[in-house]
XYZ file of C-alpha atoms in Angstrom:
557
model
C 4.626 14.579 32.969
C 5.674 13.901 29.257
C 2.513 13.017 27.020
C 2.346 9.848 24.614
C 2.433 11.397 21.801
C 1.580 9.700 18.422
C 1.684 5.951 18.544
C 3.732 5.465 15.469
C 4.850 2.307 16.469
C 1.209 0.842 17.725
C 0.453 1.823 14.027
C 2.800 0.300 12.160
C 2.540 -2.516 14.153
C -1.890 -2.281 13.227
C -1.535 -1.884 9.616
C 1.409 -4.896 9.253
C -1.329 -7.382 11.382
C -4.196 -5.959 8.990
C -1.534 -6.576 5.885
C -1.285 -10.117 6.694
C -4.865 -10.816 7.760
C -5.830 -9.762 3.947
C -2.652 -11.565 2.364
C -3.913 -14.500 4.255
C -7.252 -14.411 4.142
C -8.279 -12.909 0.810
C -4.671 -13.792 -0.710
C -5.107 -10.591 -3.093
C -1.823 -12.144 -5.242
C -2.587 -15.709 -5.340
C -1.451 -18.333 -3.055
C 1.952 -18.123 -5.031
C 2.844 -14.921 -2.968
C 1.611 -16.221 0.101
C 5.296 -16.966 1.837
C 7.099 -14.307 -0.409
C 4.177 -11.693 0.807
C 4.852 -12.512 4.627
C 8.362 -11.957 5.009
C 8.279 -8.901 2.661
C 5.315 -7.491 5.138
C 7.487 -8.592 8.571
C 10.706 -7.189 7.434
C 9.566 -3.678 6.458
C 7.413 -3.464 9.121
C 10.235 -4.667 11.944
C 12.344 -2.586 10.159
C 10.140 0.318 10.225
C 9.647 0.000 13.886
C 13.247 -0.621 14.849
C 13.859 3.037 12.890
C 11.151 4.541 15.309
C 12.597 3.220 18.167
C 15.795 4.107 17.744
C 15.046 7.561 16.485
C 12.973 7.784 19.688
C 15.966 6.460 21.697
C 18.391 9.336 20.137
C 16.304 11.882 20.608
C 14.901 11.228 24.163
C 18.942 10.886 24.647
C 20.298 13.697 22.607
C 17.376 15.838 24.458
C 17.585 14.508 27.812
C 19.627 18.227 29.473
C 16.374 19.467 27.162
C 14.201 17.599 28.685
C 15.195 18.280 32.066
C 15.291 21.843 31.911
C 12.052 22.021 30.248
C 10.775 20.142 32.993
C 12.301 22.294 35.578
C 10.595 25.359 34.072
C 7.325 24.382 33.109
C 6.286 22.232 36.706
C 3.699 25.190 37.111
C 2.301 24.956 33.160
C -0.258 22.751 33.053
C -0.062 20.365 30.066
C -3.176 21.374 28.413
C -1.544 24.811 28.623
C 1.805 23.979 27.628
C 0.283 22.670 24.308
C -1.564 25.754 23.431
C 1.478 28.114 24.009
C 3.804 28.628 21.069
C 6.969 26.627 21.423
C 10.154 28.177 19.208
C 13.201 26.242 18.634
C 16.179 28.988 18.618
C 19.150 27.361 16.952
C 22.404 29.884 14.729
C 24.436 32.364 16.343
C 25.205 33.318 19.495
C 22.957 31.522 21.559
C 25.010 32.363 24.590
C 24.057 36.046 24.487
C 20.045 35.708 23.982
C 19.772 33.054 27.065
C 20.566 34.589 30.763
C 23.231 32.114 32.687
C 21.975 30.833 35.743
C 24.006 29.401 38.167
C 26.669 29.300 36.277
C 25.228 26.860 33.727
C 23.803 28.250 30.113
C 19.702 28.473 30.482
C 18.185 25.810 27.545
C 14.701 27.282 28.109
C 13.168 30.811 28.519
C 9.655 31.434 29.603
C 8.421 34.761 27.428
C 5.173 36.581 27.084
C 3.187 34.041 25.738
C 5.903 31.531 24.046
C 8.542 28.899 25.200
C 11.820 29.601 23.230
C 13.779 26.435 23.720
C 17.526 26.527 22.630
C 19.217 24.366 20.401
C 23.215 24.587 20.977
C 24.056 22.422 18.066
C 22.244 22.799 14.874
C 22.678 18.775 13.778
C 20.445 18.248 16.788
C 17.539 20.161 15.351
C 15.694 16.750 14.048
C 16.194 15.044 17.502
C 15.146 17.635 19.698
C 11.814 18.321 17.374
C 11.000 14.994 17.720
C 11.544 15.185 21.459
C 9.484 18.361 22.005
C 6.261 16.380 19.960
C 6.554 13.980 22.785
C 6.659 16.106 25.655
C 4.278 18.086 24.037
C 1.495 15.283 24.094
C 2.128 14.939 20.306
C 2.055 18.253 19.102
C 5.132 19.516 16.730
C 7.197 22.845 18.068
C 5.459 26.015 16.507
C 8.314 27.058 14.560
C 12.383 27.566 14.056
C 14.215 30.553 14.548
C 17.526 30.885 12.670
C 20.053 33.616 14.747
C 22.197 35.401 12.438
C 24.782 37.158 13.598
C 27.049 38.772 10.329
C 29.945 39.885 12.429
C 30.622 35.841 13.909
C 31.368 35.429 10.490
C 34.935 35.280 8.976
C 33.352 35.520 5.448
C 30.252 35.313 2.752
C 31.376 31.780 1.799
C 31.693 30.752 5.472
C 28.163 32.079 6.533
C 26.558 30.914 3.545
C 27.789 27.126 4.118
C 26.021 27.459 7.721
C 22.742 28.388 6.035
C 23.078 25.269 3.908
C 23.130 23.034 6.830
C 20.235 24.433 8.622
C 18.651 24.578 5.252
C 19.501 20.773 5.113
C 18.543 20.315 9.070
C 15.169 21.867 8.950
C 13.907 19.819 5.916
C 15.258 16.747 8.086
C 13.524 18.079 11.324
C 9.788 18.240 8.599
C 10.431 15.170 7.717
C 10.916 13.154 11.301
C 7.952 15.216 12.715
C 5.325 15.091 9.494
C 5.040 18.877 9.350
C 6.636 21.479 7.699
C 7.884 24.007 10.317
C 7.295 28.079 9.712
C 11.046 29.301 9.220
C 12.513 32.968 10.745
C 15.357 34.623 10.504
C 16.316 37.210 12.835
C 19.800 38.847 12.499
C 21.903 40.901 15.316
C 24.117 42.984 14.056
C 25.541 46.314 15.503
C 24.150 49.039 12.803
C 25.766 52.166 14.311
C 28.164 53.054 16.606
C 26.004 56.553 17.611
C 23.734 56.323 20.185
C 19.890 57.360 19.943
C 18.400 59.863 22.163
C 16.152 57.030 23.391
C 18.511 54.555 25.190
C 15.955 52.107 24.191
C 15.392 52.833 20.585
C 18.694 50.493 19.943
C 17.375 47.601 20.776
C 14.039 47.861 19.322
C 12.761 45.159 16.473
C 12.197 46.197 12.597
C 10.641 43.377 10.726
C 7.957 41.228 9.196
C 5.927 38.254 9.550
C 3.166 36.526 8.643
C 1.100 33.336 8.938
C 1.308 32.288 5.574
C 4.975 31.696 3.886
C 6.756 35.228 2.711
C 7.144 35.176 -0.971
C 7.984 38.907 -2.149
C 10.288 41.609 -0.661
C 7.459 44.162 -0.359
C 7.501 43.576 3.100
C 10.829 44.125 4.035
C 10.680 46.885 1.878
C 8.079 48.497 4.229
C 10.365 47.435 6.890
C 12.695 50.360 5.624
C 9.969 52.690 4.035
C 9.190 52.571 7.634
C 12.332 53.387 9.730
C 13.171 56.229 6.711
C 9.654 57.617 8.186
C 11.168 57.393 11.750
C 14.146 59.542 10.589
C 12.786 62.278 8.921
C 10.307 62.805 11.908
C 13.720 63.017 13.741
C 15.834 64.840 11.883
C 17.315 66.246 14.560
C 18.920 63.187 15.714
C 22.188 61.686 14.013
C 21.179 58.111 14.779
C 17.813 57.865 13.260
C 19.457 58.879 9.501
C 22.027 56.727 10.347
C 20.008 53.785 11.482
C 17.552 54.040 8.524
C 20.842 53.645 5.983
C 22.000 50.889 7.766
C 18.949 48.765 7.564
C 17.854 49.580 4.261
C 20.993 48.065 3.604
C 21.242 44.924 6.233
C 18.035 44.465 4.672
C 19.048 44.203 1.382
C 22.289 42.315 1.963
C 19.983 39.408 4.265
C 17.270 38.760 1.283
C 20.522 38.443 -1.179
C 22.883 36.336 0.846
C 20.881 34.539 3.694
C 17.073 34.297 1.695
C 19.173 33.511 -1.364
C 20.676 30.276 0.634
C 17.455 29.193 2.436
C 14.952 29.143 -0.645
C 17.593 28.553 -3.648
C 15.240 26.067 -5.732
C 18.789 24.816 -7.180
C 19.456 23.700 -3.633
C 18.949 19.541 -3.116
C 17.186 20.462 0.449
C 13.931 21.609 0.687
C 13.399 25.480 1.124
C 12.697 27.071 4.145
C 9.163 28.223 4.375
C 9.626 31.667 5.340
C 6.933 33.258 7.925
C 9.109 36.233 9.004
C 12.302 37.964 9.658
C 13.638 40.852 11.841
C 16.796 42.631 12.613
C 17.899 44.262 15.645
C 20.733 46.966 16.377
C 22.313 44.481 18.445
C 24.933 42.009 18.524
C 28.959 41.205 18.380
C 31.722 43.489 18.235
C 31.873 44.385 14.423
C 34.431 46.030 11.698
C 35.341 46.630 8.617
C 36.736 42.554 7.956
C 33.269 41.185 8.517
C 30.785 39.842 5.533
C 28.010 43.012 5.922
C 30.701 45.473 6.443
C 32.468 44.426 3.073
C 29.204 44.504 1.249
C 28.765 47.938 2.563
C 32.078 49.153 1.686
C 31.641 47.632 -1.998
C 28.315 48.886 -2.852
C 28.770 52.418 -1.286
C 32.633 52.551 -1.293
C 32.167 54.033 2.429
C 34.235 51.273 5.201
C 31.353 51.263 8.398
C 33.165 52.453 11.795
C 34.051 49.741 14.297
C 31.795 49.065 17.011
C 31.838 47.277 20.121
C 29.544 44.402 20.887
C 25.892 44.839 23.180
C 26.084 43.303 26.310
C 24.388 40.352 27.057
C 21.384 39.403 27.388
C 19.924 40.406 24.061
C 16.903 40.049 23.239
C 14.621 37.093 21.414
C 12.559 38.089 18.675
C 9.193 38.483 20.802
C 7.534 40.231 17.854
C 7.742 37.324 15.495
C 5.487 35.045 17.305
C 2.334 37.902 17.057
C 2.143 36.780 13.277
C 2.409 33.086 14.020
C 0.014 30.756 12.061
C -2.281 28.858 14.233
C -2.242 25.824 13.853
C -5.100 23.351 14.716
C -4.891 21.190 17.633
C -5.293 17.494 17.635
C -4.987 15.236 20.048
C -2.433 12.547 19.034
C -4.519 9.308 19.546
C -7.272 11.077 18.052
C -4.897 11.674 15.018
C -3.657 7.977 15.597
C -7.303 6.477 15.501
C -8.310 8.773 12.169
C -5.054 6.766 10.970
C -6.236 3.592 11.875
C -9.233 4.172 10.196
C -7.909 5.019 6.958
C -5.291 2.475 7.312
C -8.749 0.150 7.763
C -9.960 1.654 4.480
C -6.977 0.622 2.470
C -7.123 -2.829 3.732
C -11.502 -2.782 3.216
C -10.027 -2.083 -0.588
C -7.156 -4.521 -1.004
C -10.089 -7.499 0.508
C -12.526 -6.259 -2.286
C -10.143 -5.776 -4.871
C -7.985 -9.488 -4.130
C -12.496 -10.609 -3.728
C -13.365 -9.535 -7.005
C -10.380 -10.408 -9.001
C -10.591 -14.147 -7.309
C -14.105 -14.471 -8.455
C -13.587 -13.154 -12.078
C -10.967 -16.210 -12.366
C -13.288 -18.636 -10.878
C -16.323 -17.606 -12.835
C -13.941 -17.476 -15.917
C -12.262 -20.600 -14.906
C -15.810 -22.381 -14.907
C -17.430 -20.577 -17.634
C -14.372 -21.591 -19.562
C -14.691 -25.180 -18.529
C -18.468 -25.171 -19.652
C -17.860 -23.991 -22.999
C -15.057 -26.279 -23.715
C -17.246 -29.128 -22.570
C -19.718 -27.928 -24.939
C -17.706 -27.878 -27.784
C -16.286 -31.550 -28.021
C -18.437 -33.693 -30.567
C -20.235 -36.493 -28.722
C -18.037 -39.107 -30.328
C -14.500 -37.931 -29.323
C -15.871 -39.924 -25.484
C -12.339 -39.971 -23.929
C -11.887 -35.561 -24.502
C -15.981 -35.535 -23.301
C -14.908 -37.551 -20.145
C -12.308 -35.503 -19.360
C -14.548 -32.177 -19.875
C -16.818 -33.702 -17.342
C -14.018 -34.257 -14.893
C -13.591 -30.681 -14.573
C -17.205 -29.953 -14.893
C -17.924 -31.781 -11.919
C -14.807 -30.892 -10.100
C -16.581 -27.202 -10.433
C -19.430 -28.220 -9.133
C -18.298 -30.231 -5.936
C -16.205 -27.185 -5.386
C -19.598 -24.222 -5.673
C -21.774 -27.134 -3.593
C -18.916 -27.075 -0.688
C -19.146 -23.495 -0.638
C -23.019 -23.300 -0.763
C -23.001 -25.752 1.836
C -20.354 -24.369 4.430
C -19.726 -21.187 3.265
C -18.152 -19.062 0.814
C -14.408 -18.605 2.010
C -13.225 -15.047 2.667
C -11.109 -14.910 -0.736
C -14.421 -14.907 -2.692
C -16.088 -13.045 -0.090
C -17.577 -9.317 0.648
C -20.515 -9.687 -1.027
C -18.980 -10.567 -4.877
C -19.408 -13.898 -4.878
C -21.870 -15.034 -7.680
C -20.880 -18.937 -8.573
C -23.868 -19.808 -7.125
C -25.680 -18.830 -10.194
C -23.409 -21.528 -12.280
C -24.859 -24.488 -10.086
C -27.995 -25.001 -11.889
C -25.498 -24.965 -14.946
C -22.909 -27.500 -13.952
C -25.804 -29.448 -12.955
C -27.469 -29.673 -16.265
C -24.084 -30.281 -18.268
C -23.128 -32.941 -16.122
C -26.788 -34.488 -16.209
C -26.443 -34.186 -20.063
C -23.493 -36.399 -20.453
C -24.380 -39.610 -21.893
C -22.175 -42.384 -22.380
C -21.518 -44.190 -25.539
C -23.326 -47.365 -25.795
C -21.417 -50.344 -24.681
C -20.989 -53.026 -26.999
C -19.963 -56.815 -27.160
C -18.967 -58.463 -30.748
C -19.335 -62.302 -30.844
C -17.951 -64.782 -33.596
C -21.469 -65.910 -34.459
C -19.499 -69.548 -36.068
C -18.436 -69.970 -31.761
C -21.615 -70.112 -31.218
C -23.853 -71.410 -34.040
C -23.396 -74.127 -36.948
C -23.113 -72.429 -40.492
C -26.343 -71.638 -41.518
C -28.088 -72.421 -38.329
C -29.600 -70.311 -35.247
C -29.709 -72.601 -32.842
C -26.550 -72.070 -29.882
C -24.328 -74.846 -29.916
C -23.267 -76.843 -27.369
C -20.640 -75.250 -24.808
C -21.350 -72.090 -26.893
C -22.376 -70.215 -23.044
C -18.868 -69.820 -21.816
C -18.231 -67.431 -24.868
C -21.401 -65.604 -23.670
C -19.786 -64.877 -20.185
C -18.493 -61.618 -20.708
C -21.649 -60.465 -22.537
C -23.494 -61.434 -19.290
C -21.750 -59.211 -16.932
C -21.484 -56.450 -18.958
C -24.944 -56.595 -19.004
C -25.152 -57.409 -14.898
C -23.349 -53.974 -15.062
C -25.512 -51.759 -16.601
C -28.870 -52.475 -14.981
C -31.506 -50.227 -16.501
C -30.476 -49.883 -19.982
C -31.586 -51.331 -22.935
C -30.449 -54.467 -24.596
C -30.516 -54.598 -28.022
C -29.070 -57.923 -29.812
C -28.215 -57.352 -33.153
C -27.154 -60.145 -35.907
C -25.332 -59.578 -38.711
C -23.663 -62.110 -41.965
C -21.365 -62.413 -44.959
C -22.705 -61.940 -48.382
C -22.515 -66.254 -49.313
C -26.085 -66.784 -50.270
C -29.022 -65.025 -50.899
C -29.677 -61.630 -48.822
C -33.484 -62.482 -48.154
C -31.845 -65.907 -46.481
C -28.798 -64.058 -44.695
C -31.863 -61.582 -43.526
C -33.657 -64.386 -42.039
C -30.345 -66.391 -40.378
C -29.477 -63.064 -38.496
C -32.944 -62.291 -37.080
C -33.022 -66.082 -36.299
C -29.587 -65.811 -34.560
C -30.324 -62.539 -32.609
C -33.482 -63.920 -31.294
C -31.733 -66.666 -30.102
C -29.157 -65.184 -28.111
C -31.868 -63.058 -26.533
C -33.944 -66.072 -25.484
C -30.701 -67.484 -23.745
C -29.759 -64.075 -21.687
C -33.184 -63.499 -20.799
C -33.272 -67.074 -19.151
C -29.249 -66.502 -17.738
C -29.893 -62.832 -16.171
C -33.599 -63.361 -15.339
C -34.259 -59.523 -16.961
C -38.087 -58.983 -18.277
C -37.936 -59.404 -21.880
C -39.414 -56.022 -22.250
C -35.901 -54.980 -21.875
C -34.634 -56.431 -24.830
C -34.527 -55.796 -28.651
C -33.759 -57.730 -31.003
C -32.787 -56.501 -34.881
C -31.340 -58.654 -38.004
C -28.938 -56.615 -40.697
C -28.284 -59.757 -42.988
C -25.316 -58.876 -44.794
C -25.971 -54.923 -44.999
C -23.825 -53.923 -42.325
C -20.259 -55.346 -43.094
C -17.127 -54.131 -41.089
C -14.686 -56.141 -42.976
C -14.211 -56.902 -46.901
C -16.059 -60.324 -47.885
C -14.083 -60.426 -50.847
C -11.542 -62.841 -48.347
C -12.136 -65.459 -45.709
C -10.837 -63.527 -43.282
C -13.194 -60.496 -43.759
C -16.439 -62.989 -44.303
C -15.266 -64.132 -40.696
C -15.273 -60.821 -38.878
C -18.987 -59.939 -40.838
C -20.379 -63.179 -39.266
C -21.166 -61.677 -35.687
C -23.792 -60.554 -33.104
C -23.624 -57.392 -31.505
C -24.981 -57.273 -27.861
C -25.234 -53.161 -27.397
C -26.511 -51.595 -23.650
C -28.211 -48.378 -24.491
C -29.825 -45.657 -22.259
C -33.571 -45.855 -21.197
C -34.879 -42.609 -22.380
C -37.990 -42.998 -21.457
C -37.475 -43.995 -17.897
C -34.391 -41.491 -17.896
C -36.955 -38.523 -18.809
C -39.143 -39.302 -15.354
């Protein structure tokens, strides 16, 4: 049964629904974005999803013979098992000659001691069948990718060295699609000698070196050799062990310069192969004196190699590189998937707090800022004060909503603090104080020159004074009466008390307010607002003021 594997897509589709609850919610870039932010969020994450799916599609397609062999040889592994046993990819050279045929068909998969070596015909299909095997693996990547290398299927150094490049280029694709960089060998078949050993076996034995962390000097391949020169000289007696040694020492030489050289060239655009091991047989294709290792041998030593035929088939996989494998931990993938989740929770916990605290530094700026300006108008510029208050106790109305119903989830996660600018708004707003309304009547309308009694008809010109008083109930009215200079200033004194006090008789009678509400204050000819060097300026001074001001002793209870 093929496991689940990771749910990338479940995931992306998670963290795009978290994206837009905190755009929404906590709008972290102003409602400006709020549209803009949407689409942007929907269209990478559809797009990122329709990439999944259709790399899933290609690979379950481009694996399917894959996937149906593997099936066919693992029915007896359980999945648990199958999981825990090393899983090679084989891709390169001669592929045909390391799997067995089996009814007349090439085998995909082979079932070794303690490994599945799965093979990969076409080396562009690396990335697809990776990404396969992590699914039918339950999630887990393959443990590793073995590069054949067979010299002698080569017509020439340029030739072989443009394959490396592509599986140089294929692997870092096949990291990238599976989220894991995948321990690289190399294993090359190529026929050494034409002698034969004493020991028919002793041909097709392994000489190499791995490792579970990357290879990053030569000293081990160069025991590799120190080690088969050992093997001769304990043998002296037999022509193929000298002649073995030499020919490794050399195939040895020749793979770090021209295939190691190719893999982990830094100058390369591709990513370098991480190296865990490499091993070379005295096996492989027919072989002469044309081929790429034979030339290097013949230009180095000046001696042309003999021609030799090829090994029959089967030959073998490398079995000893997997000894040295690293191990890698085990996850399950929706445990992987829900430590994902979590972190992908994490990020959006810290885009709510950040948009959260940067909303309520503007609001607590924006209302600081409000309070000071308020406080910095002079009380007579009334029309700038009014509109200070305006925004002072739009401020308020808005931090009253949100004490009454709740703080919304912008200004949220425990930042908000415009509750402490209530008490405040309160007390600016309670501050403001209107400027006194006034009334200025033609005192000749209404009295005879040099009288204080109200003429005659004189009320309808008191009208409008009424009702602004009607208007103001509570405050103070205080009737004021002023003159011209004509005459003496004890007798102008006198005329405007006189005139004042009459007024006030007559709008305590109209309005029916207790005289204790009223005040009543005579400026003679001391307070002009016009020059009473002209008839028109003695005019305007000849008045009576009727000015509502604020109770402040009843305002103070």
């Amino acid at each position: 049964m093929q496991g689940l594997g990771y749910p990338a897509r479940t995931i992306l589709i998670f963290a795009a629904t978290l994206a837009l609850v905190v755009h929404w919610l906590v709008e972290p870039f102003g409602k400006e974005w709020i549209w803009l932010g949407t689409v942007g969020i929907l269209i990478i994450a559809m797009g990122l999803v329709a990439r999944r799916t259709r790399y899933l599609s290609r690979a379950r397609e481009q694996s399917a013979p894959i996937l149906k062999a593997l099936s066919a040889a693992t029915t007896d592994i359980p999945v648990n098992l199958r999981t825990r046993m090393p899983l090679m990819l084989v891709m390169g050279d001669a592929l045909a000659s390391l799997f067995d045929r089996k009814h007349d068909e090439q085998r995909l998969v082979f079932i070794g001691d303690g490994a599945i070596w799965l093979r990969v015909e076409r080396t562009q299909d690396l990335p697809h069948v990776a990404l396969a095997m992590r699914q039918w693996r339950d999630g887990q990547s393959p443990d590793g990718v073995a590069l054949c290398i067979a010299p002698a299927l080569h017509a020439d150094a340029d030739s072989l060295t443009q394959h490396l490049r592509v599986a140089r280029q294929t692997l870092a694709d096949v990291s990238r699609m599976v989220g894991a960089r995948l321990p690289g060998y190399v294993t090359v078949y190529q026929r050494l000698t034409g002698l034969m050993p004493r020991d028919g076996n002793a041909a097709r034995q392994w000489h190499g070196a791995s490792a579970s962390a990357p290879l990053t000097d030569a000293l081990r391949f160069e025991a590799v050799v120190r080690h088969a020169e050992s093997h001769a000289l304990r043998h002296g007696d037999d022509p193929y062990a000298a002649a073995h040694a030499a020919a490794l020492a050399s195939i040895v030489g020749w793979t770090q310069r021209v295939v190691f050289g190719a893999l982990t060239d830094p100058r390369q655009p591709a990513a370098p192969w991480t190296l865990h091991g490499a091993c070379w047989i005295d096996c492989g294709p027919a072989s002469d004196a044309g081929k790429p290792w034979e030339r290097d041998v013949a230009r180095q030593t000046c001696i042309t190699p003999a021609s030799v035929d090829a090994t029959p088939a089967p030959w073998p996989l490398p079995q000893p590189l997997i000894e040295a494998m690293p191990r890698r931990v085990r996850s399950s993938p929706r445990l992987v998937a829900f430590a994902h989740a979590i972190g992908i929770t994490a990020l959006a916990a810290g885009a709510a707090f950040l948009g959260a605290g940067k909303h309520n530094a503007e609001l607590l700026r924006r209302v600081r800022a409000d309070l000071a300006h308020y406080a910095s108008i002079a009380p007579d510029h009334d029309d700038a004060r009014r509109d200070a208050l305006h925004a002072l106790v739009a401020d308020r109305d808005e931090l009253d909503r949100y004490a009454r119903t709740g703080v919304p989830p912008r200004l949220s996660f425990g930042l908000y603090h415009g509750a402490a600018l209530l008490p405040r708004l309160n007390a600016a707003i309670a501050s403001y104080q209107p400027p006194p309304a006034v009334v200025t009547l033609d005192s000749m309308s209404l009295f005879d020159s040099g009288k204080a009694q109200l003429k005659p008809g004189s009320t309808r010109a008191l009208v409008e004074a009424l009702q602004m008083i009607r208007a103001h109930p509570g405050k103070l009215i205080l009737v004021a009466g002023h003159t011209d200079n004509s005459g003496d200033a004890a007798s102008n004194l006198k005329l405007s008390i006189a005139r004042a006090a009459a007024l006030r008789d007559w709008l305590i009678e109209a309005s029916g307010i207790a005289a204790t509400r009223f005040a009543v204050q005579g400026y003679g000819d001391t307070r002009p607002i016009a020059d009473n060097d002209t008839p028109e300026g003695r005019a305007k001074n000849r008045r009576v003021e009727i000015t509502l001001v604020p109770d402040m002793a009843n305002d103070s209870r």
